[in-house]
Amino acid sequence: MSHQTEADRVLRSLDRTCPEHDPDVLRSVLDRVGDKWSLILIGLLEKEPMRFTELLRTAPGISRRMLTLTLRSLERDGLVRREIYPEVPPRVEYEVTPFGRTLTEPVLVLARWAADNQDTIRANRHAFDVAAGHNTDDLD
Amino acid sequence: MSHQTEADRVLRSLDRTCPEHDPDVLRSVLDRVGDKWSLILIGLLEKEPMRFTELLRTAPGISRRMLTLTLRSLERDGLVRREIYPEVPPRVEYEVTPFGRTLTEPVLVLARWAADNQDTIRANRHAFDVAAGHNTDDLD
DNA sequence: CGGCATCCTGTACGATACTG
DNA sequence: CAGTATCGTACAGGATGCCG
């Protein structure tokens, strides 16, 4: 019987060699896109290039500071490109790079899951909260 | 010319009705899976049910506190189920629910992207840092 | 063993004022 | 317009101890 467990252990360690099950790889992508604004900005820019202030207005609630920081880090990773037009009122446009666009599909898959299941999650949470909250006054 | 822009504006607002481009929906899924441990735990549990201490050992670097909190919130959302075996040494097992398994595919898509592109990102970062760091002493 | 309560730190993020 | 610099806060998350 414990041989069974032993076999499982081997199988699992093999499985671990598959990159998409490697916790570290998973962490790295989450560190990249798991922050508050990166995916929002990519989502907006994926449709069309936009200027700094335009993004500031379009992204609901972002601060100038976070817009700057997030754009810089996206640019650093090569997901977004910064285009400077040396005009009298300075103009800067941001656009998603081809590499950045490769991120779009995976993100859309996740977003679609979210869209499809947000109701279920809300219901589950409510049920859980009810069950936990008042096992004090619902009997009889 | 500005008519073109006007048309774009309309198209964009239509696009906005598509749930996977709605920033709010995007945020909700990130709030759910964007934290440090949720996807790791689901990844582990998706292979086989595990006990609390087992998870503590298997997930690299998680603290008891975060394991408890993360498992609770996953349970609350119906992604993970908690099974209690009333034995002499208390035993509790966690398993991914069918609903939780629907998350697996989207996550794997993202994980695969991460695995495929981590080298590119590393290279991009390095290039960016070099370019930014020393435009001080590399001319001539 | 499983897990909550407490304390503490790092940091992500926002608000605001200033610059080119 | 497109940022940078500075400050303050809220919260994620780690360490630890106690308890059933």
mmCIF file of C-alpha atoms (C1' of nucleotides) in Angstrom:
data_model
loop_
_atom_site.group_PDB
_atom_site.id
_atom_site.type_symbol
_atom_site.label_atom_id
_atom_site.label_comp_id
_atom_site.label_asym_id
_atom_site.label_seq_id
_atom_site.Cartn_x
_atom_site.Cartn_y
_atom_site.Cartn_z
ATOM 1 C CA MET A 1 0.000 0.000 0.000
ATOM 2 C CA SER A 2 2.752 2.401 0.822
ATOM 3 C CA HIS A 3 4.280 1.328 -2.476
ATOM 4 C CA GLN A 4 1.361 3.053 -4.120
ATOM 5 C CA THR A 5 2.260 6.203 -2.290
ATOM 6 C CA GLU A 6 5.851 5.818 -3.361
ATOM 7 C CA ALA A 7 4.805 5.562 -7.014
ATOM 8 C CA ASP A 8 2.698 8.661 -6.611
ATOM 9 C CA ARG A 9 5.656 10.515 -5.231
ATOM 10 C CA VAL A 10 7.724 9.632 -8.294
ATOM 11 C CA LEU A 11 4.964 10.607 -10.658
ATOM 12 C CA ARG A 12 4.566 13.909 -8.910
ATOM 13 C CA SER A 13 8.210 14.757 -9.079
ATOM 14 C CA LEU A 14 8.169 13.980 -12.790
ATOM 15 C CA ASP A 15 5.154 16.198 -13.166
ATOM 16 C CA ARG A 16 7.084 18.941 -11.444
ATOM 17 C CA THR A 17 9.454 19.004 -14.391
ATOM 18 C CA CYS A 18 6.635 20.304 -16.549
ATOM 19 C CA PRO A 19 7.247 24.064 -16.551
ATOM 20 C CA GLU A 20 3.634 25.085 -16.179
ATOM 21 C CA HIS A 21 3.491 23.269 -12.894
ATOM 22 C CA ASP A 22 6.637 24.840 -11.575
ATOM 23 C CA PRO A 23 5.646 27.193 -8.757
ATOM 24 C CA ASP A 24 8.535 29.528 -9.577
ATOM 25 C CA VAL A 25 7.432 30.064 -13.163
ATOM 26 C CA LEU A 26 3.898 30.631 -11.992
ATOM 27 C CA ARG A 27 5.162 33.179 -9.498
ATOM 28 C CA SER A 28 7.144 35.037 -12.106
ATOM 29 C CA VAL A 29 4.152 35.648 -14.336
ATOM 30 C CA LEU A 30 2.025 36.632 -11.374
ATOM 31 C CA ASP A 31 4.634 39.105 -10.240
ATOM 32 C CA ARG A 32 4.486 40.566 -13.707
ATOM 33 C CA VAL A 33 0.749 40.779 -14.353
ATOM 34 C CA GLY A 34 -0.678 40.352 -10.868
ATOM 35 C CA ASP A 35 -0.320 43.975 -9.886
ATOM 36 C CA LYS A 36 -3.133 46.449 -9.918
ATOM 37 C CA TRP A 37 -2.619 48.131 -13.277
ATOM 38 C CA SER A 38 -0.452 46.202 -15.739
ATOM 39 C CA LEU A 39 -3.202 44.185 -17.352
ATOM 40 C CA ILE A 40 -5.584 47.104 -17.392
ATOM 41 C CA LEU A 41 -3.076 49.210 -19.269
ATOM 42 C CA ILE A 42 -2.187 46.452 -21.691
ATOM 43 C CA GLY A 43 -5.872 45.880 -22.256
ATOM 44 C CA LEU A 44 -6.371 49.529 -23.127
ATOM 45 C CA LEU A 45 -3.256 49.892 -25.234
ATOM 46 C CA GLU A 46 -3.893 46.650 -27.042
ATOM 47 C CA LYS A 47 -6.748 48.346 -28.843
ATOM 48 C CA GLU A 48 -4.848 51.452 -29.847
ATOM 49 C CA PRO A 49 -1.822 53.513 -28.847
ATOM 50 C CA MET A 50 -2.587 56.147 -26.250
ATOM 51 C CA ARG A 51 -0.973 59.149 -24.675
ATOM 52 C CA PHE A 52 -0.049 59.512 -21.026
ATOM 53 C CA THR A 53 -2.888 61.791 -20.066
ATOM 54 C CA GLU A 54 -5.329 59.826 -22.154
ATOM 55 C CA LEU A 55 -4.463 56.727 -20.144
ATOM 56 C CA LEU A 56 -4.758 58.742 -16.974
ATOM 57 C CA ARG A 57 -8.321 59.626 -17.891
ATOM 58 C CA THR A 58 -9.279 56.236 -19.309
ATOM 59 C CA ALA A 59 -7.960 53.914 -16.636
ATOM 60 C CA PRO A 60 -10.459 54.316 -13.817
ATOM 61 C CA GLY A 61 -8.765 55.629 -10.709
ATOM 62 C CA ILE A 62 -5.102 55.270 -11.560
ATOM 63 C CA SER A 63 -2.748 57.885 -10.137
ATOM 64 C CA ARG A 64 -0.092 59.655 -12.159
ATOM 65 C CA ARG A 65 2.518 57.991 -10.066
ATOM 66 C CA MET A 66 1.289 54.462 -10.655
ATOM 67 C CA LEU A 67 0.722 55.146 -14.318
ATOM 68 C CA THR A 68 4.339 56.191 -14.673
ATOM 69 C CA LEU A 69 5.696 53.295 -12.666
ATOM 70 C CA THR A 70 3.572 50.684 -14.385
ATOM 71 C CA LEU A 71 4.325 51.971 -17.863
ATOM 72 C CA ARG A 72 8.039 51.993 -17.077
ATOM 73 C CA SER A 73 8.030 48.424 -15.894
ATOM 74 C CA LEU A 74 5.975 47.295 -18.882
ATOM 75 C CA GLU A 75 8.417 49.084 -21.114
ATOM 76 C CA ARG A 76 11.318 47.489 -19.310
ATOM 77 C CA ASP A 77 9.917 44.044 -19.987
ATOM 78 C CA GLY A 78 9.404 44.883 -23.641
ATOM 79 C CA LEU A 79 5.637 44.569 -23.429
ATOM 80 C CA VAL A 80 4.982 48.221 -24.177
ATOM 81 C CA ARG A 81 6.851 50.713 -26.285
ATOM 82 C CA ARG A 82 7.261 54.406 -25.582
ATOM 83 C CA GLU A 83 7.195 56.741 -28.557
ATOM 84 C CA ILE A 84 8.268 60.338 -28.097
ATOM 85 C CA TYR A 85 7.218 63.043 -30.532
ATOM 86 C CA PRO A 86 9.377 66.102 -29.930
ATOM 87 C CA GLU A 87 6.701 68.713 -30.412
ATOM 88 C CA VAL A 88 6.012 71.991 -28.732
ATOM 89 C CA PRO A 89 3.526 70.582 -26.297
ATOM 90 C CA PRO A 90 5.440 67.374 -25.649
ATOM 91 C CA ARG A 91 3.625 64.300 -26.855
ATOM 92 C CA VAL A 92 4.330 60.720 -25.824
ATOM 93 C CA GLU A 93 2.446 57.707 -27.022
ATOM 94 C CA TYR A 94 2.464 54.207 -25.635
ATOM 95 C CA GLU A 95 1.728 51.129 -27.664
ATOM 96 C CA VAL A 96 1.767 47.406 -27.075
ATOM 97 C CA THR A 97 4.690 45.662 -28.739
ATOM 98 C CA PRO A 98 4.285 42.457 -30.767
ATOM 99 C CA PHE A 99 5.727 40.645 -27.769
ATOM 100 C CA GLY A 100 3.162 42.336 -25.581
ATOM 101 C CA ARG A 101 0.435 41.116 -27.870
ATOM 102 C CA THR A 102 1.424 37.517 -27.251
ATOM 103 C CA LEU A 103 0.234 38.117 -23.713
ATOM 104 C CA THR A 104 -3.202 39.111 -24.899
ATOM 105 C CA GLU A 105 -4.539 35.658 -25.589
ATOM 106 C CA PRO A 106 -3.587 34.085 -22.258
ATOM 107 C CA VAL A 107 -5.006 37.086 -20.480
ATOM 108 C CA LEU A 108 -8.233 36.956 -22.441
ATOM 109 C CA VAL A 109 -8.646 33.308 -21.532
ATOM 110 C CA LEU A 110 -8.374 34.251 -17.895
ATOM 111 C CA ALA A 111 -10.621 37.262 -18.303
ATOM 112 C CA ARG A 112 -13.234 35.161 -20.010
ATOM 113 C CA TRP A 113 -13.178 32.729 -17.115
ATOM 114 C CA ALA A 114 -13.671 35.654 -14.777
ATOM 115 C CA ALA A 115 -16.554 37.008 -16.813
ATOM 116 C CA ASP A 116 -18.221 33.616 -17.021
ATOM 117 C CA ASN A 117 -17.849 32.769 -13.360
ATOM 118 C CA GLN A 118 -18.107 35.965 -11.394
ATOM 119 C CA ASP A 119 -21.723 35.228 -10.549
ATOM 120 C CA THR A 120 -20.867 31.762 -9.292
ATOM 121 C CA ILE A 121 -18.139 33.173 -7.095
ATOM 122 C CA ARG A 122 -20.415 35.817 -5.678
ATOM 123 C CA ALA A 123 -22.979 33.158 -4.863
ATOM 124 C CA ASN A 124 -20.372 30.888 -3.292
ATOM 125 C CA ARG A 125 -19.063 33.677 -1.125
ATOM 126 C CA HIS A 126 -22.507 34.605 0.030
ATOM 127 C CA ALA A 127 -23.322 31.002 0.886
ATOM 128 C CA PHE A 128 -20.052 30.604 2.770
ATOM 129 C CA ASP A 129 -20.503 33.816 4.710
ATOM 130 C CA VAL A 130 -24.044 32.944 5.639
ATOM 131 C CA ALA A 131 -23.073 29.458 6.757
ATOM 132 C CA ALA A 132 -20.198 30.763 8.848
ATOM 133 C CA GLY A 133 -21.732 33.979 10.089
ATOM 134 C CA HIS A 134 -24.843 32.792 11.812
ATOM 135 C CA ASN A 135 -24.785 29.253 12.921
ATOM 136 C CA THR A 136 -25.978 31.270 15.874
ATOM 137 C CA ASP A 137 -29.595 32.014 15.107
ATOM 138 C CA ASP A 138 -30.878 29.955 12.213
ATOM 139 C CA LEU A 139 -31.806 26.708 13.873
ATOM 140 C CA ASP A 140 -35.576 26.289 14.302
ATOM 141 C CA MET B 1 -10.188 63.074 -40.115
ATOM 142 C CA SER B 2 -11.740 63.669 -36.776
ATOM 143 C CA HIS B 3 -14.699 61.692 -38.073
ATOM 144 C CA GLN B 4 -12.390 58.740 -38.114
ATOM 145 C CA THR B 5 -11.599 59.379 -34.494
ATOM 146 C CA GLU B 6 -15.280 59.614 -33.709
ATOM 147 C CA ALA B 7 -15.926 56.233 -35.309
ATOM 148 C CA ASP B 8 -13.118 54.769 -33.302
ATOM 149 C CA ARG B 9 -14.626 56.114 -30.162
ATOM 150 C CA VAL B 10 -17.901 54.390 -30.897
ATOM 151 C CA LEU B 11 -16.195 51.141 -31.739
ATOM 152 C CA ARG B 12 -14.257 51.288 -28.557
ATOM 153 C CA SER B 13 -17.259 51.830 -26.403
ATOM 154 C CA LEU B 14 -18.922 48.876 -28.074
ATOM 155 C CA ASP B 15 -15.818 46.864 -27.407
ATOM 156 C CA ARG B 16 -16.088 47.880 -23.794
ATOM 157 C CA THR B 17 -19.323 45.946 -23.548
ATOM 158 C CA CYS B 18 -17.353 42.784 -24.182
ATOM 159 C CA PRO B 19 -16.822 41.454 -20.662
ATOM 160 C CA GLU B 20 -13.230 40.379 -21.155
ATOM 161 C CA HIS B 21 -12.255 43.948 -21.897
ATOM 162 C CA ASP B 22 -14.028 45.352 -18.891
ATOM 163 C CA PRO B 23 -11.386 46.574 -16.446
ATOM 164 C CA ASP B 24 -13.598 45.666 -13.500
ATOM 165 C CA VAL B 25 -13.910 42.039 -14.523
ATOM 166 C CA LEU B 26 -10.200 41.896 -15.109
ATOM 167 C CA ARG B 27 -9.613 43.312 -11.651
ATOM 168 C CA SER B 28 -11.903 40.813 -10.012
ATOM 169 C CA VAL B 29 -10.025 37.832 -11.366
ATOM 170 C CA LEU B 30 -6.694 39.379 -10.458
ATOM 171 C CA ASP B 31 -7.883 40.020 -6.951
ATOM 172 C CA ARG B 32 -8.767 36.363 -6.802
ATOM 173 C CA VAL B 33 -5.709 34.688 -8.319
ATOM 174 C CA GLY B 34 -3.160 37.503 -8.298
ATOM 175 C CA ASP B 35 -2.063 36.971 -4.735
ATOM 176 C CA LYS B 36 1.042 35.129 -3.748
ATOM 177 C CA TRP B 37 -0.306 31.672 -2.989
ATOM 178 C CA SER B 38 -3.727 30.929 -4.479
ATOM 179 C CA LEU B 39 -2.541 29.581 -7.810
ATOM 180 C CA ILE B 40 0.322 27.696 -6.240
ATOM 181 C CA LEU B 41 -2.047 25.900 -3.895
ATOM 182 C CA ILE B 42 -4.568 25.151 -6.618
ATOM 183 C CA GLY B 43 -1.733 23.871 -8.751
ATOM 184 C CA LEU B 44 -0.661 21.507 -6.015
ATOM 185 C CA LEU B 45 -4.132 20.388 -5.012
ATOM 186 C CA GLU B 46 -5.214 19.942 -8.584
ATOM 187 C CA LYS B 47 -2.977 16.901 -8.772
ATOM 188 C CA GLU B 48 -4.189 15.300 -5.569
ATOM 189 C CA PRO B 49 -5.841 16.170 -2.270
ATOM 190 C CA MET B 50 -3.405 17.151 0.437
ATOM 191 C CA ARG B 51 -3.324 17.741 4.155
ATOM 192 C CA PHE B 52 -2.551 21.035 5.832
ATOM 193 C CA THR B 53 0.939 20.157 6.964
ATOM 194 C CA GLU B 54 1.676 18.456 3.688
ATOM 195 C CA LEU B 55 0.886 21.688 1.872
ATOM 196 C CA LEU B 56 2.990 23.572 4.379
ATOM 197 C CA ARG B 57 5.954 21.411 3.460
ATOM 198 C CA THR B 58 5.282 21.275 -0.274
ATOM 199 C CA ALA B 59 4.603 24.920 -1.028
ATOM 200 C CA PRO B 60 8.042 26.497 -0.876
ATOM 201 C CA GLY B 61 8.180 29.186 1.775
ATOM 202 C CA ILE B 62 4.539 29.581 2.715
ATOM 203 C CA SER B 63 3.801 30.438 6.323
ATOM 204 C CA ARG B 64 1.149 28.759 8.418
ATOM 205 C CA ARG B 65 -0.728 31.995 8.548
ATOM 206 C CA MET B 66 -0.889 32.508 4.794
ATOM 207 C CA LEU B 67 -1.705 28.874 4.190
ATOM 208 C CA THR B 68 -4.698 29.160 6.470
ATOM 209 C CA LEU B 69 -5.869 32.448 5.026
ATOM 210 C CA THR B 70 -5.444 31.393 1.419
ATOM 211 C CA LEU B 71 -7.149 28.061 1.894
ATOM 212 C CA ARG B 72 -10.058 29.790 3.634
ATOM 213 C CA SER B 73 -10.570 32.240 0.841
ATOM 214 C CA LEU B 74 -10.306 29.523 -1.785
ATOM 215 C CA GLU B 75 -12.842 27.535 0.165
ATOM 216 C CA ARG B 76 -15.076 30.563 0.428
ATOM 217 C CA ASP B 77 -15.073 30.971 -3.323
ATOM 218 C CA GLY B 78 -15.885 27.315 -3.811
ATOM 219 C CA LEU B 79 -12.605 26.569 -5.546
ATOM 220 C CA VAL B 80 -11.344 24.255 -2.833
ATOM 221 C CA ARG B 81 -13.135 21.942 -0.482
ATOM 222 C CA ARG B 82 -12.201 21.163 3.086
ATOM 223 C CA GLU B 83 -12.701 17.608 4.267
ATOM 224 C CA ILE B 84 -12.453 16.821 7.958
ATOM 225 C CA TYR B 85 -11.771 13.307 9.182
ATOM 226 C CA PRO B 86 -12.584 13.126 12.879
ATOM 227 C CA GLU B 87 -9.726 10.886 13.909
ATOM 228 C CA VAL B 88 -7.555 10.794 16.965
ATOM 229 C CA PRO B 89 -4.774 12.828 15.454
ATOM 230 C CA PRO B 90 -7.026 15.277 13.637
ATOM 231 C CA ARG B 91 -6.789 15.015 9.886
ATOM 232 C CA VAL B 92 -7.967 17.575 7.351
ATOM 233 C CA GLU B 93 -7.660 17.245 3.629
ATOM 234 C CA TYR B 94 -8.097 19.876 0.962
ATOM 235 C CA GLU B 95 -9.132 19.140 -2.579
ATOM 236 C CA VAL B 96 -9.939 21.164 -5.652
ATOM 237 C CA THR B 97 -13.657 21.236 -6.462
ATOM 238 C CA PRO B 98 -15.020 20.673 -9.973
ATOM 239 C CA PHE B 99 -15.543 24.420 -10.133
ATOM 240 C CA GLY B 100 -11.960 24.924 -9.109
ATOM 241 C CA ARG B 101 -10.840 22.671 -11.917
ATOM 242 C CA THR B 102 -12.431 24.968 -14.478
ATOM 243 C CA LEU B 103 -9.765 27.453 -13.442
ATOM 244 C CA THR B 104 -7.000 25.048 -14.311
ATOM 245 C CA GLU B 105 -7.043 25.535 -18.050
ATOM 246 C CA PRO B 106 -6.925 29.347 -18.042
ATOM 247 C CA VAL B 107 -4.139 29.215 -15.512
ATOM 248 C CA LEU B 108 -2.155 26.703 -17.515
ATOM 249 C CA VAL B 109 -2.422 28.933 -20.559
ATOM 250 C CA LEU B 110 -0.918 31.759 -18.557
ATOM 251 C CA ALA B 111 1.690 29.504 -16.996
ATOM 252 C CA ARG B 112 2.713 28.225 -20.379
ATOM 253 C CA TRP B 113 3.166 31.781 -21.601
ATOM 254 C CA ALA B 114 5.338 32.437 -18.586
ATOM 255 C CA ALA B 115 7.411 29.363 -19.192
ATOM 256 C CA ASP B 116 7.848 30.158 -22.864
ATOM 257 C CA ASN B 117 8.760 33.795 -22.386
ATOM 258 C CA GLN B 118 10.672 34.112 -19.159
ATOM 259 C CA ASP B 119 13.949 34.177 -21.035
ATOM 260 C CA THR B 120 12.734 36.934 -23.342
ATOM 261 C CA ILE B 121 11.656 39.008 -20.388
ATOM 262 C CA ARG B 122 14.937 38.531 -18.627
ATOM 263 C CA ALA B 123 16.781 39.631 -21.747
ATOM 264 C CA ASN B 124 14.503 42.649 -22.225
ATOM 265 C CA ARG B 125 15.028 43.746 -18.653
ATOM 266 C CA HIS B 126 18.731 43.437 -18.935
ATOM 267 C CA ALA B 127 18.805 45.423 -22.167
ATOM 268 C CA PHE B 128 16.605 48.117 -20.661
ATOM 269 C CA ASP B 129 18.668 48.385 -17.507
ATOM 270 C CA VAL B 130 21.904 48.581 -19.450
ATOM 271 C CA ALA B 131 20.520 51.226 -21.784
ATOM 272 C CA ALA B 132 19.208 53.292 -18.887
ATOM 273 C CA GLY B 133 21.965 52.686 -16.387
ATOM 274 C CA HIS B 134 24.978 53.985 -18.222
ATOM 275 C CA ASN B 135 24.280 56.406 -20.959
ATOM 276 C CA THR B 136 27.030 57.935 -18.897
ATOM 277 C CA ASP B 137 30.134 56.089 -19.981
ATOM 278 C CA ASP B 138 29.504 54.028 -23.070
ATOM 279 C CA LEU B 139 30.011 56.573 -25.823
ATOM 280 C CA ASP B 140 33.339 56.276 -27.665
ATOM 281 C "C1'" DC C 1 -2.054 18.030 13.732
ATOM 282 C "C1'" DG C 2 -4.597 21.969 12.331
ATOM 283 C "C1'" DG C 3 -5.259 26.684 12.937
ATOM 284 C "C1'" DC C 4 -6.407 31.133 15.069
ATOM 285 C "C1'" DA C 5 -4.491 35.584 17.472
ATOM 286 C "C1'" DT C 6 -0.807 38.797 17.874
ATOM 287 C "C1'" DC C 7 2.920 41.503 16.461
ATOM 288 C "C1'" DC C 8 5.921 43.540 13.027
ATOM 289 C "C1'" DT C 9 7.883 44.798 8.547
ATOM 290 C "C1'" DG C 10 8.071 45.781 3.612
ATOM 291 C "C1'" DT C 11 5.946 47.753 0.116
ATOM 292 C "C1'" DA C 12 2.288 48.741 -3.128
ATOM 293 C "C1'" DC C 13 -0.313 52.476 -3.839
ATOM 294 C "C1'" DG C 14 -2.481 57.194 -3.514
ATOM 295 C "C1'" DA C 15 -2.199 62.478 -2.813
ATOM 296 C "C1'" DT C 16 0.156 66.277 -3.696
ATOM 297 C "C1'" DA C 17 3.543 69.611 -5.100
ATOM 298 C "C1'" DC C 18 7.116 70.700 -8.243
ATOM 299 C "C1'" DT C 19 9.858 70.632 -13.073
ATOM 300 C "C1'" DG C 20 11.072 70.849 -18.147
ATOM 301 C "C1'" DC D 1 1.681 67.744 -21.411
ATOM 302 C "C1'" DA D 2 4.445 64.386 -19.268
ATOM 303 C "C1'" DG D 3 6.433 63.355 -15.955
ATOM 304 C "C1'" DT D 4 9.651 63.213 -10.968
ATOM 305 C "C1'" DA D 5 10.096 63.674 -5.895
ATOM 306 C "C1'" DT D 6 8.278 63.340 -1.423
ATOM 307 C "C1'" DC D 7 5.264 61.933 1.921
ATOM 308 C "C1'" DG D 8 1.861 59.128 4.240
ATOM 309 C "C1'" DT D 9 -1.110 55.034 4.628
ATOM 310 C "C1'" DA D 10 -3.110 50.490 4.137
ATOM 311 C "C1'" DC D 11 -2.480 46.047 3.695
ATOM 312 C "C1'" DA D 12 -0.045 41.707 2.342
ATOM 313 C "C1'" DG D 13 2.506 38.614 4.331
ATOM 314 C "C1'" DG D 14 6.216 36.514 7.719
ATOM 315 C "C1'" DA D 15 7.426 35.016 12.644
ATOM 316 C "C1'" DT D 16 5.864 33.377 16.676
ATOM 317 C "C1'" DG D 17 3.066 31.550 20.438
ATOM 318 C "C1'" DC D 18 -1.055 29.374 22.198
ATOM 319 C "C1'" DC D 19 -4.929 26.254 22.024
ATOM 320 C "C1'" DG D 20 -8.199 22.212 20.959
#
